[in-house]
Short mmCIF file of C-alpha atoms (C1' of nucleotides) in Angstrom, two decimals:
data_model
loop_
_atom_site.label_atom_id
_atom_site.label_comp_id
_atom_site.label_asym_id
_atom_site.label_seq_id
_atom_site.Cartn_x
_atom_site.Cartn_y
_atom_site.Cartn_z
CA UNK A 26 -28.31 -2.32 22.95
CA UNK A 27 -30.76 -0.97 20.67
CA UNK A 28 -27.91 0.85 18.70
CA UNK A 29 -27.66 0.01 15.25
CA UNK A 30 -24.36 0.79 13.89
CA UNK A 31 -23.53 0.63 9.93
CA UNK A 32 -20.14 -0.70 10.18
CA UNK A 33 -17.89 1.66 7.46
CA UNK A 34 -14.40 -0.21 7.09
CA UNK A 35 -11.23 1.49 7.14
CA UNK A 36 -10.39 1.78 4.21
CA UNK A 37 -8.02 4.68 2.79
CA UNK A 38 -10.29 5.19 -0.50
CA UNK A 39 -13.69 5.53 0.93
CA UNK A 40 -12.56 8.36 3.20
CA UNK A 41 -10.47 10.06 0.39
CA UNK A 42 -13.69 10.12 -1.52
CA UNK A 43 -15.48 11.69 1.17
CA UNK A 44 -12.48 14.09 1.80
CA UNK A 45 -12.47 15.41 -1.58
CA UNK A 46 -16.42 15.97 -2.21
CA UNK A 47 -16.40 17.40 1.59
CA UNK A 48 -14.53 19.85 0.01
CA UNK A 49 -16.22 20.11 -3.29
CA UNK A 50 -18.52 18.32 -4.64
CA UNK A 51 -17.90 16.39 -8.37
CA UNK A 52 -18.42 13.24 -10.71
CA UNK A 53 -16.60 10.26 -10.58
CA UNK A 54 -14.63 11.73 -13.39
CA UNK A 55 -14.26 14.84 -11.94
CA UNK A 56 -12.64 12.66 -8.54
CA UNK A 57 -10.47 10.54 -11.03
CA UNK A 58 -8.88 13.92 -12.26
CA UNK A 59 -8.26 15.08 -8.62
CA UNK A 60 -6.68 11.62 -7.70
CA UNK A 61 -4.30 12.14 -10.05
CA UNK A 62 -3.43 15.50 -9.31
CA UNK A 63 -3.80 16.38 -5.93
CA UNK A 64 -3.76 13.21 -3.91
CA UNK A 65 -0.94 12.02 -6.71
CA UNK A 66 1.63 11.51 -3.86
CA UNK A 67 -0.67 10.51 -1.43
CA UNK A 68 -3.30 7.82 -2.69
CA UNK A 69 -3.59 5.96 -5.70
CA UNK A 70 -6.90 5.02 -7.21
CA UNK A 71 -8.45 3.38 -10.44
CA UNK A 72 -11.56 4.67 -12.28
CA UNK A 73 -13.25 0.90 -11.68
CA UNK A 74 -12.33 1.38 -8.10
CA UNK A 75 -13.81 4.94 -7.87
CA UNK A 76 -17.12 4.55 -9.51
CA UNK A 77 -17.74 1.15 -7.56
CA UNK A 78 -16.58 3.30 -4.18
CA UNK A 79 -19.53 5.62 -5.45
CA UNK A 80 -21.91 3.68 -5.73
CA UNK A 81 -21.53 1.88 -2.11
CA UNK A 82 -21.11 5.31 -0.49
CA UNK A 83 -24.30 6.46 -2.15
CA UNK A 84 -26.20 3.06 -0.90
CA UNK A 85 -25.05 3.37 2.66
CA UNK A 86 -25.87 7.20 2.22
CA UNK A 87 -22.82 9.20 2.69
CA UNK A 88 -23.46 10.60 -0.11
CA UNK A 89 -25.89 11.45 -2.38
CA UNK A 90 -26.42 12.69 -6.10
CA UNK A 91 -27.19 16.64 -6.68
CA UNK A 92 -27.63 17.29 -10.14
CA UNK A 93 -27.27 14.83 -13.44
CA UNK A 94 -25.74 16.80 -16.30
CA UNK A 95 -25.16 15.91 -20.15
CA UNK A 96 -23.32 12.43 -21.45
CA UNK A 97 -25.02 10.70 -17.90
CA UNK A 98 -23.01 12.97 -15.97
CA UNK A 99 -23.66 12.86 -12.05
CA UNK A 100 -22.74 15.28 -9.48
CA UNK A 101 -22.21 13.95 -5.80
CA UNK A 102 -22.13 15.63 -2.48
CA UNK A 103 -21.11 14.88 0.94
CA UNK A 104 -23.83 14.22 3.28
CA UNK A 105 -24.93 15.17 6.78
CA UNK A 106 -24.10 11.03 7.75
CA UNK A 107 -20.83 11.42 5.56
CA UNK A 108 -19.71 14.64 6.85
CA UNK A 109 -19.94 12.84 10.23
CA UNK A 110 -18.29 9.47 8.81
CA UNK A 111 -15.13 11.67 7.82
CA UNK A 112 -14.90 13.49 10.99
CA UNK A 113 -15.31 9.83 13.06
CA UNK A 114 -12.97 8.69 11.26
CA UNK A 115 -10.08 11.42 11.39
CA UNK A 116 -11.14 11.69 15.00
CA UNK A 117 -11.90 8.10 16.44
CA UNK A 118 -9.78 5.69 14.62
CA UNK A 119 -6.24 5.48 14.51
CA UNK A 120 -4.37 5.33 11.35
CA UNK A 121 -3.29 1.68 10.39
CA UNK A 122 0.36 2.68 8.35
CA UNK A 123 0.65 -0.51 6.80
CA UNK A 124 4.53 -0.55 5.47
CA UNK A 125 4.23 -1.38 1.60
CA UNK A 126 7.45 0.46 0.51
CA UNK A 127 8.69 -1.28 -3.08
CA UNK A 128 11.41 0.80 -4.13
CA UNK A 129 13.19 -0.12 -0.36
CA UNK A 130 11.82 -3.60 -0.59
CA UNK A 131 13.98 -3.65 -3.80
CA UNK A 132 17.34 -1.58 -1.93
CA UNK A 133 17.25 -4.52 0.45
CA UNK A 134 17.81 -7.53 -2.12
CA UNK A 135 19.88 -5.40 -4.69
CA UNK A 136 22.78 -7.62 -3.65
CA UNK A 137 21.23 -10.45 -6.20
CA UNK A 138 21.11 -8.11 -9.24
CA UNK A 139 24.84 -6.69 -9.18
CA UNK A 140 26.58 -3.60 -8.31
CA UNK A 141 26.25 -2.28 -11.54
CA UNK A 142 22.17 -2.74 -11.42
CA UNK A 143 22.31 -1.55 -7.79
CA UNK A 144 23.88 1.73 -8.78
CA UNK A 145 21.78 2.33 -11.49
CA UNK A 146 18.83 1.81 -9.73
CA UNK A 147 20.01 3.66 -6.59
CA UNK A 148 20.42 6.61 -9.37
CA UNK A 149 17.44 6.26 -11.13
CA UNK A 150 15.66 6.66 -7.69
CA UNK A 151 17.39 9.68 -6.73
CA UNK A 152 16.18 11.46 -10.45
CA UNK A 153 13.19 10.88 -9.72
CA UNK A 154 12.78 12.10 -6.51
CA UNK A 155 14.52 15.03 -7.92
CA UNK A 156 12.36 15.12 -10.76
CA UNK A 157 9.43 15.19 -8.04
CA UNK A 158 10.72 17.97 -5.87
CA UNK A 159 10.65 19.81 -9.04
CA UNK A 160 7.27 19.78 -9.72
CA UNK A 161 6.51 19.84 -5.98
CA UNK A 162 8.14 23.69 -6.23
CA UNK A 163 6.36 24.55 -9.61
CA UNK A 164 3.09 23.39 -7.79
CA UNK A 165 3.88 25.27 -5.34
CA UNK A 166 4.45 28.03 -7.11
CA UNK A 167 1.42 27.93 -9.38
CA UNK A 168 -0.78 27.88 -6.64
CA UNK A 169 -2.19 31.51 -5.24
CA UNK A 170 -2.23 30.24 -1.72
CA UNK A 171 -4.12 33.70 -0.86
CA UNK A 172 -4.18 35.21 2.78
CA UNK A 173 -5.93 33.08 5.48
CA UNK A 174 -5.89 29.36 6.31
CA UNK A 175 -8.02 28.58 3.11
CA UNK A 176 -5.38 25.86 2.25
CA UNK A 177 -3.55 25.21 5.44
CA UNK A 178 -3.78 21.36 5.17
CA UNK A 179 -2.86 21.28 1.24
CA UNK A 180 -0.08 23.19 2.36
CA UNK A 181 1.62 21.04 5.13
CA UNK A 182 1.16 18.21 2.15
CA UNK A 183 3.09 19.89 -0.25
CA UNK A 184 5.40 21.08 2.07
CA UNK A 185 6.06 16.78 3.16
CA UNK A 186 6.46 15.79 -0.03
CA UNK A 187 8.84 18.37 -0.67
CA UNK A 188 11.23 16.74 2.67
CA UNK A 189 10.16 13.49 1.68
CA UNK A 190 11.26 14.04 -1.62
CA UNK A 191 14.50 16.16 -0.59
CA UNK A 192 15.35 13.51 1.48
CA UNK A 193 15.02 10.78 -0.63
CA UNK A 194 17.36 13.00 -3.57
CA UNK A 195 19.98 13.06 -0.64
CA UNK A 196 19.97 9.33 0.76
CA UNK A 197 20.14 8.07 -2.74
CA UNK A 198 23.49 10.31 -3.63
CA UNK A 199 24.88 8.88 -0.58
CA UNK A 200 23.87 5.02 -1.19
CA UNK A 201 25.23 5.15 -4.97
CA UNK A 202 28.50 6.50 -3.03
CA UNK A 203 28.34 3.63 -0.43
CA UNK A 204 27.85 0.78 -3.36
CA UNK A 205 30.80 1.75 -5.47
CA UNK A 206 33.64 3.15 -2.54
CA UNK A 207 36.60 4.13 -4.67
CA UNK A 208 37.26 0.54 -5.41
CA UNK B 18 7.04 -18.42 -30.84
CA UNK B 19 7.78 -21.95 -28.78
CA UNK B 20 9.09 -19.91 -25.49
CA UNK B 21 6.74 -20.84 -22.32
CA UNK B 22 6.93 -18.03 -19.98
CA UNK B 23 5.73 -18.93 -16.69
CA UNK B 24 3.94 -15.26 -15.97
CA UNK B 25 4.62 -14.31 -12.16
CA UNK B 26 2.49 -11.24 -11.30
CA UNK B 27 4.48 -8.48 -9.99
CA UNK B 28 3.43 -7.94 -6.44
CA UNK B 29 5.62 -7.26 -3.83
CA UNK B 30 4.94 -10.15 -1.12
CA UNK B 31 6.00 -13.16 -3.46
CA UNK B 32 9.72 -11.35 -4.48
CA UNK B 33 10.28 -10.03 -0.43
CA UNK B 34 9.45 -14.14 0.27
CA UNK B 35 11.90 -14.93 -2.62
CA UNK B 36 14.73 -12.62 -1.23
CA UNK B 37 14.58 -13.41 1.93
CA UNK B 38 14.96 -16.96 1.26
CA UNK B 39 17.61 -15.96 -1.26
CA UNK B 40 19.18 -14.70 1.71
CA UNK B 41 18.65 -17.56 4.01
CA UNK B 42 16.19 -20.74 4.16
CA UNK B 43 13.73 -20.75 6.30
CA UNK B 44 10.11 -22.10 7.45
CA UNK B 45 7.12 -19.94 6.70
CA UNK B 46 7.70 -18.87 10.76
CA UNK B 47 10.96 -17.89 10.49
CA UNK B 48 9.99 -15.89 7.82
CA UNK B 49 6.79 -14.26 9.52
CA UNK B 50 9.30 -13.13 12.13
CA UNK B 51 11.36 -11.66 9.71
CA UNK B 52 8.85 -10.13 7.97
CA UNK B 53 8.17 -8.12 11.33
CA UNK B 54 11.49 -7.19 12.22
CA UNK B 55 13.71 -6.63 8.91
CA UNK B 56 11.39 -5.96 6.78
CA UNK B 57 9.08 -3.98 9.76
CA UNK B 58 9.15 -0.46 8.43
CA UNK B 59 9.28 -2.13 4.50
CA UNK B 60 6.68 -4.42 4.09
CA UNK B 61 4.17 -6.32 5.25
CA UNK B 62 2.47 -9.60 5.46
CA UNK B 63 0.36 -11.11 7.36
CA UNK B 64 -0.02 -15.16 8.54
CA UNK B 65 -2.03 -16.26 6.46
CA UNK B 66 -0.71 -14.58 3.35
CA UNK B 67 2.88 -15.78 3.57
CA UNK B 68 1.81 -19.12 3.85
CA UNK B 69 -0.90 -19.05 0.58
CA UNK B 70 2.76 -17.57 -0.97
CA UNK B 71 4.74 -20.40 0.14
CA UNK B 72 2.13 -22.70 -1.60
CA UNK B 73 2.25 -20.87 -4.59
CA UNK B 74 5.79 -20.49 -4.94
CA UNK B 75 6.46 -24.06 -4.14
CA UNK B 76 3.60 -25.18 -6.77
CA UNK B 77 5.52 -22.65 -9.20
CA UNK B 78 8.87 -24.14 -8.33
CA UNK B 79 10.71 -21.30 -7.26
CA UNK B 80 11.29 -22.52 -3.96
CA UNK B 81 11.45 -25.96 -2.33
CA UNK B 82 10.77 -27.81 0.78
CA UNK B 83 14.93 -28.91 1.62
CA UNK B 84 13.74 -30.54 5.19
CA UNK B 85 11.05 -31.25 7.49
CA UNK B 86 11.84 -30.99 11.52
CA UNK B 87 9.84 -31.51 14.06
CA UNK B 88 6.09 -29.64 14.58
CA UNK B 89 5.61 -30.23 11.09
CA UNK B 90 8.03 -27.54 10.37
CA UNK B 91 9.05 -26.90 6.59
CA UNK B 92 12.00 -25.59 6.08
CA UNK B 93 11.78 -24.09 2.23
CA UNK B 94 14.88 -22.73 -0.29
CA UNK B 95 14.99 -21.00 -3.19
CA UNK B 96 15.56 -22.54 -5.74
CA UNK B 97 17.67 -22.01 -9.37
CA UNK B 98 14.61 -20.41 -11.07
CA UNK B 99 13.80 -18.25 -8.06
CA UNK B 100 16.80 -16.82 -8.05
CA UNK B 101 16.14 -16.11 -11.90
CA UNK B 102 12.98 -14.39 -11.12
CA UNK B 103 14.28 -12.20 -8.33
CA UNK B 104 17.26 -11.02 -10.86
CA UNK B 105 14.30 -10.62 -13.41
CA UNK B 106 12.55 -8.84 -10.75
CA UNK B 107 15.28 -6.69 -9.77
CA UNK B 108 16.87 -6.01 -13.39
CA UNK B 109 13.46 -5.79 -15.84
CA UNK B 110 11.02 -4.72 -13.99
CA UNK B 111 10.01 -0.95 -13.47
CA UNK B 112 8.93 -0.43 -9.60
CA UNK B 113 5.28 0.17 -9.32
CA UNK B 114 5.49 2.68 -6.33
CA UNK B 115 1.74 3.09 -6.09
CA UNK B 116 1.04 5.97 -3.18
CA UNK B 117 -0.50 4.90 -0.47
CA UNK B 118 0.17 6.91 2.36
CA UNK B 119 -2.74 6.89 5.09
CA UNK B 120 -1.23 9.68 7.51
CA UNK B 121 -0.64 12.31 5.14
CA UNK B 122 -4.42 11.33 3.50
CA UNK B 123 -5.99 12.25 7.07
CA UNK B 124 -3.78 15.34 7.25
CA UNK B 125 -4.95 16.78 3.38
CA UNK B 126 -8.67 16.23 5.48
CA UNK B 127 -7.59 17.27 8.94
CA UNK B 128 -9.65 20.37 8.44
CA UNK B 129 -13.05 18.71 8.71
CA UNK B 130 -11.54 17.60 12.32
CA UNK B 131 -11.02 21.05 14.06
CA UNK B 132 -7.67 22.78 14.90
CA UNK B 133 -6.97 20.93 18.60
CA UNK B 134 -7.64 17.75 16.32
CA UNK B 135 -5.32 18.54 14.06
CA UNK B 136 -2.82 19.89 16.18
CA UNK B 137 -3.28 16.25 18.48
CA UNK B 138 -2.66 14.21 15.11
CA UNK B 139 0.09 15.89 13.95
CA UNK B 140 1.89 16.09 17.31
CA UNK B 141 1.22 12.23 17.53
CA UNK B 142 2.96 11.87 14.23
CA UNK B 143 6.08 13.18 15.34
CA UNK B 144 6.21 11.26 18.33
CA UNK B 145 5.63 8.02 16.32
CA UNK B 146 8.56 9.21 14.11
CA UNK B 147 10.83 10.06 16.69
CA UNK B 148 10.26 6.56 18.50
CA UNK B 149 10.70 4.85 15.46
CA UNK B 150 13.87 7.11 14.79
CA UNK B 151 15.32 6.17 18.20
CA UNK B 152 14.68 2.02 17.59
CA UNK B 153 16.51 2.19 14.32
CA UNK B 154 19.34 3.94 16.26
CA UNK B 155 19.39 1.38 18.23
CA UNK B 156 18.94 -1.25 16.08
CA UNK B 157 22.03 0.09 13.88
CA UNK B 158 24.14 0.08 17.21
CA UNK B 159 23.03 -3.75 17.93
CA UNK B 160 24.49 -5.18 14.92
CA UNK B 161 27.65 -6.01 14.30
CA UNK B 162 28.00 -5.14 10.52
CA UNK B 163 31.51 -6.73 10.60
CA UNK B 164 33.80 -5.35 7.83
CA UNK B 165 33.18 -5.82 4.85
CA UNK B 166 29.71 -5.02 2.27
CA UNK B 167 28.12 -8.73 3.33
CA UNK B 168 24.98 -6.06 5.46
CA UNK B 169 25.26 -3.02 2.41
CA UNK B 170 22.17 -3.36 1.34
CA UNK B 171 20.48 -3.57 4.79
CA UNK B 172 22.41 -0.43 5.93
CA UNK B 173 20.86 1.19 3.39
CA UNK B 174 17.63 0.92 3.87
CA UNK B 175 18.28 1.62 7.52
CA UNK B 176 19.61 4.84 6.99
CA UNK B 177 16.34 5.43 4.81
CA UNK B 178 14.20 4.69 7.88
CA UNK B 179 17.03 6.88 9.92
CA UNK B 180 16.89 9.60 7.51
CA UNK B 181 12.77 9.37 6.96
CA UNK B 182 11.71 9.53 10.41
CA UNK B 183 14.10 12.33 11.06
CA UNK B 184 12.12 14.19 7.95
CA UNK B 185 8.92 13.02 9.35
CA UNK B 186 9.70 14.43 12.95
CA UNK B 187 11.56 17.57 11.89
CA UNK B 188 8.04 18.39 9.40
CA UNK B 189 5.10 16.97 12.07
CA UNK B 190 6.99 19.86 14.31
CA UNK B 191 6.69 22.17 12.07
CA UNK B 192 3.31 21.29 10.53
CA UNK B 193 2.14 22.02 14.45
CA UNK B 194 3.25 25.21 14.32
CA UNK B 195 1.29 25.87 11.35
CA UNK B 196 -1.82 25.10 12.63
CA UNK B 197 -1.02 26.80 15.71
CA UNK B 198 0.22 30.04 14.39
CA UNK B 199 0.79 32.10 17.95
CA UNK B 200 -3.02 33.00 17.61
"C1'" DT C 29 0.33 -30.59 33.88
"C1'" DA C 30 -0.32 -26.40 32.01
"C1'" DT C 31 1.54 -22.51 29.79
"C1'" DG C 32 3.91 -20.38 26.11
"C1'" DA C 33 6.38 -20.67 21.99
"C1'" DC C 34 6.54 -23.22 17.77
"C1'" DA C 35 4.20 -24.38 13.58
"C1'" DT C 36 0.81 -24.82 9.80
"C1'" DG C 37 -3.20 -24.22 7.56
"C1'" DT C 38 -8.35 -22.87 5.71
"C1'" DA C 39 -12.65 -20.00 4.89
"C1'" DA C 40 -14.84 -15.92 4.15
"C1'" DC C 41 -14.22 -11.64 3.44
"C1'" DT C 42 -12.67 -6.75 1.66
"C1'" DA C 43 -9.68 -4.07 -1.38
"C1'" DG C 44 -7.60 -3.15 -5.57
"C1'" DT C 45 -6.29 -4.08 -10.69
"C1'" DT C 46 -6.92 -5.00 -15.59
"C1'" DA C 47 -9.46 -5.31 -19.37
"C1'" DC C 48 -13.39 -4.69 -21.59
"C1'" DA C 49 -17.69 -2.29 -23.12
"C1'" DT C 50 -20.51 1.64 -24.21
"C1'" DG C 51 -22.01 5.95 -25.52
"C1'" DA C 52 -22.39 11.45 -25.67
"C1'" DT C 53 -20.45 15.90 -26.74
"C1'" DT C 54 -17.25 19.28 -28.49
"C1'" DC C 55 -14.49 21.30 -31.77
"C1'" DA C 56 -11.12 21.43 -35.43
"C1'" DT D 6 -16.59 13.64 -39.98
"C1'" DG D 7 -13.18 12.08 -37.10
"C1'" DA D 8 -10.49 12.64 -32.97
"C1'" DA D 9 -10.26 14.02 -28.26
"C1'" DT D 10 -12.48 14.40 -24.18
"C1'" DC D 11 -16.22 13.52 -21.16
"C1'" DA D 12 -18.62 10.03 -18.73
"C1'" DT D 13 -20.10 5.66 -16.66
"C1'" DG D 14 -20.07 1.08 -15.82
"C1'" DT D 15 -19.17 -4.48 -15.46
"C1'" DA D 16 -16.52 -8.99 -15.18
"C1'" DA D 17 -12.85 -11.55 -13.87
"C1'" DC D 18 -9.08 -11.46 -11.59
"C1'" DT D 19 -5.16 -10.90 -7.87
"C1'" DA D 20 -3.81 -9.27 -3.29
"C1'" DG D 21 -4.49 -8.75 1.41
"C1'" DT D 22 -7.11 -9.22 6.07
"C1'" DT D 23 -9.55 -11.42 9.88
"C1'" DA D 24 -10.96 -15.07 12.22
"C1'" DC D 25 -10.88 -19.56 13.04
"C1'" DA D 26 -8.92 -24.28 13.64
"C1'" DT D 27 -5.43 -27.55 14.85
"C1'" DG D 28 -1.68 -29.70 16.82
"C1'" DT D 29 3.52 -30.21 18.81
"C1'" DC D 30 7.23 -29.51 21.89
"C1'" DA D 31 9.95 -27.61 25.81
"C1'" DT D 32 10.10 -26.22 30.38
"C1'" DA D 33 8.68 -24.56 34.73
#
DNA sequence: TATGACATGTAACTAGTTACATGATTCA
DNA sequence: TGAATCATGTAACTAGTTACATGTCATA
């Protein structure tokens, strides 16, 4: 009754944010630079989109500044309320897996572009899932993963996209076959 | 100098409407069922959105109304230049293949959850892969895809969902066993 | 006659993109 | 001193979601 709830959407950038300075805290530059590399293959997001995400999470108090350094620099952490935001979240609500796949949405009407498009599309997605894989392993491989369970999550990542991106390498050798059969 | 390009912005919905309709007319309710059951682990759309798109297309001329039945049903067709802007589509334009993958961004943050958490999520992960794997199975023995290439295309992607959720499955399994390393 | 499937649409919202705009600091 | 990098932000837009609103037709 007497509950007031601030209602958080569900939204997949809000929680990365929280995620990543959970785990470290950083500027909205700093976040930009770990979008790109370590949430590359997972979640995609602009620098207009990240410093406007900052800015609500700081109003509703998820998170809050710690220290301003040179050229307006400002450091955010996680919060008590956002620590608890992240875990409700991972916890409470079930994951929404909206399909939004283009390169398949793009398999399925190859027909009106020709075989010869179809092929070399169906090639150029198996390079670069190839490509991927590659820098998947050299990741891997740069990384000193160290003893424990320090990066047991970052791990079972790296280890999907490496299957994901295996897998993909292998179904698009076998489409290219299926589109041009010995004809 | 003179050429007027009518600019289309490249976003999935509007060239999945195009090639389904490319494929076979239809009213914006046919298509909102096959939205949900081709195009189910591909893309997706809501209601409301396919029929703002329908608007817009028809405004833009790439499809047209070809009858009207009863219910105020509308039964639209692509037209000439929609099927030159799905070609462009297909042949010009470089995918996008923005990340956007919701389960693996709660498993890079699973640690803030606790271990039984994780262990819960990831289990559930499999199971929702190896459902989906068995209706695609099942799917694939449903149709008859005759003899011929007329279903290529859709066999493809088919064997990308049958070959996905198999990854998925085979790596949640695994991923378990991670977290739950025989301590 | 009432239920369920068919059928279309709008309003208000949230999320995400593109392009622009600004300025500080480091270092070659 | 000029280029690269660091650093933040806004405006205008497109895309997508949720909730509502309406009405028809078949059939049990």
């Amino acid at each position: 009754m007497s509950r007031v709830e601030c209602r958080i959407s569900d939204v997949g950038l809000r929680h990365a944010v929280l995620g990543l300075l959970d785990d470290e805290p950083g500027s909205g530059y700093d976040l930009l630079k770990r979008f790109q590399q370590a949430m590359g293959n997972i979640w995609h997001a602009t620098q207009s989109q990240l410093y406007g995400e900052l800015g609500k999470l700081e109003t509703a108090e998820l998170i809050e500044v710690t220290s301003e350094g040179p050229r307006g620099r400002k450091e955010y952490a996680i919060t008590a309320a956002g620590r608890e935001e992240l875990r409700r979240w991972l916890v409470d609500e079930k994951p929404a897996m909206t399909p939004r796949n283009e390169s398949l949405l793009r398999v399925y009407f190859l027909g009106a572009a020709g075989r010869d498009r179809a092929r070399e599309y169906l090639t150029w997605l198996g390079e670069v899932a190839q490509a991927r894989e590659r820098g998947l392993t050299e990741l891997d491989e740069s990384i000193d993963w160290g003893e424990g369970d320090t990066y047991l999550y970052g791990r079972l990542v790296l280890e999907w996209g490496r299957r994901f991106t295996a897998m993909q390498r292998g179904w698009a050798d076998w489409a290219v076959a299926q589109v041009n059969p010995s004809v």
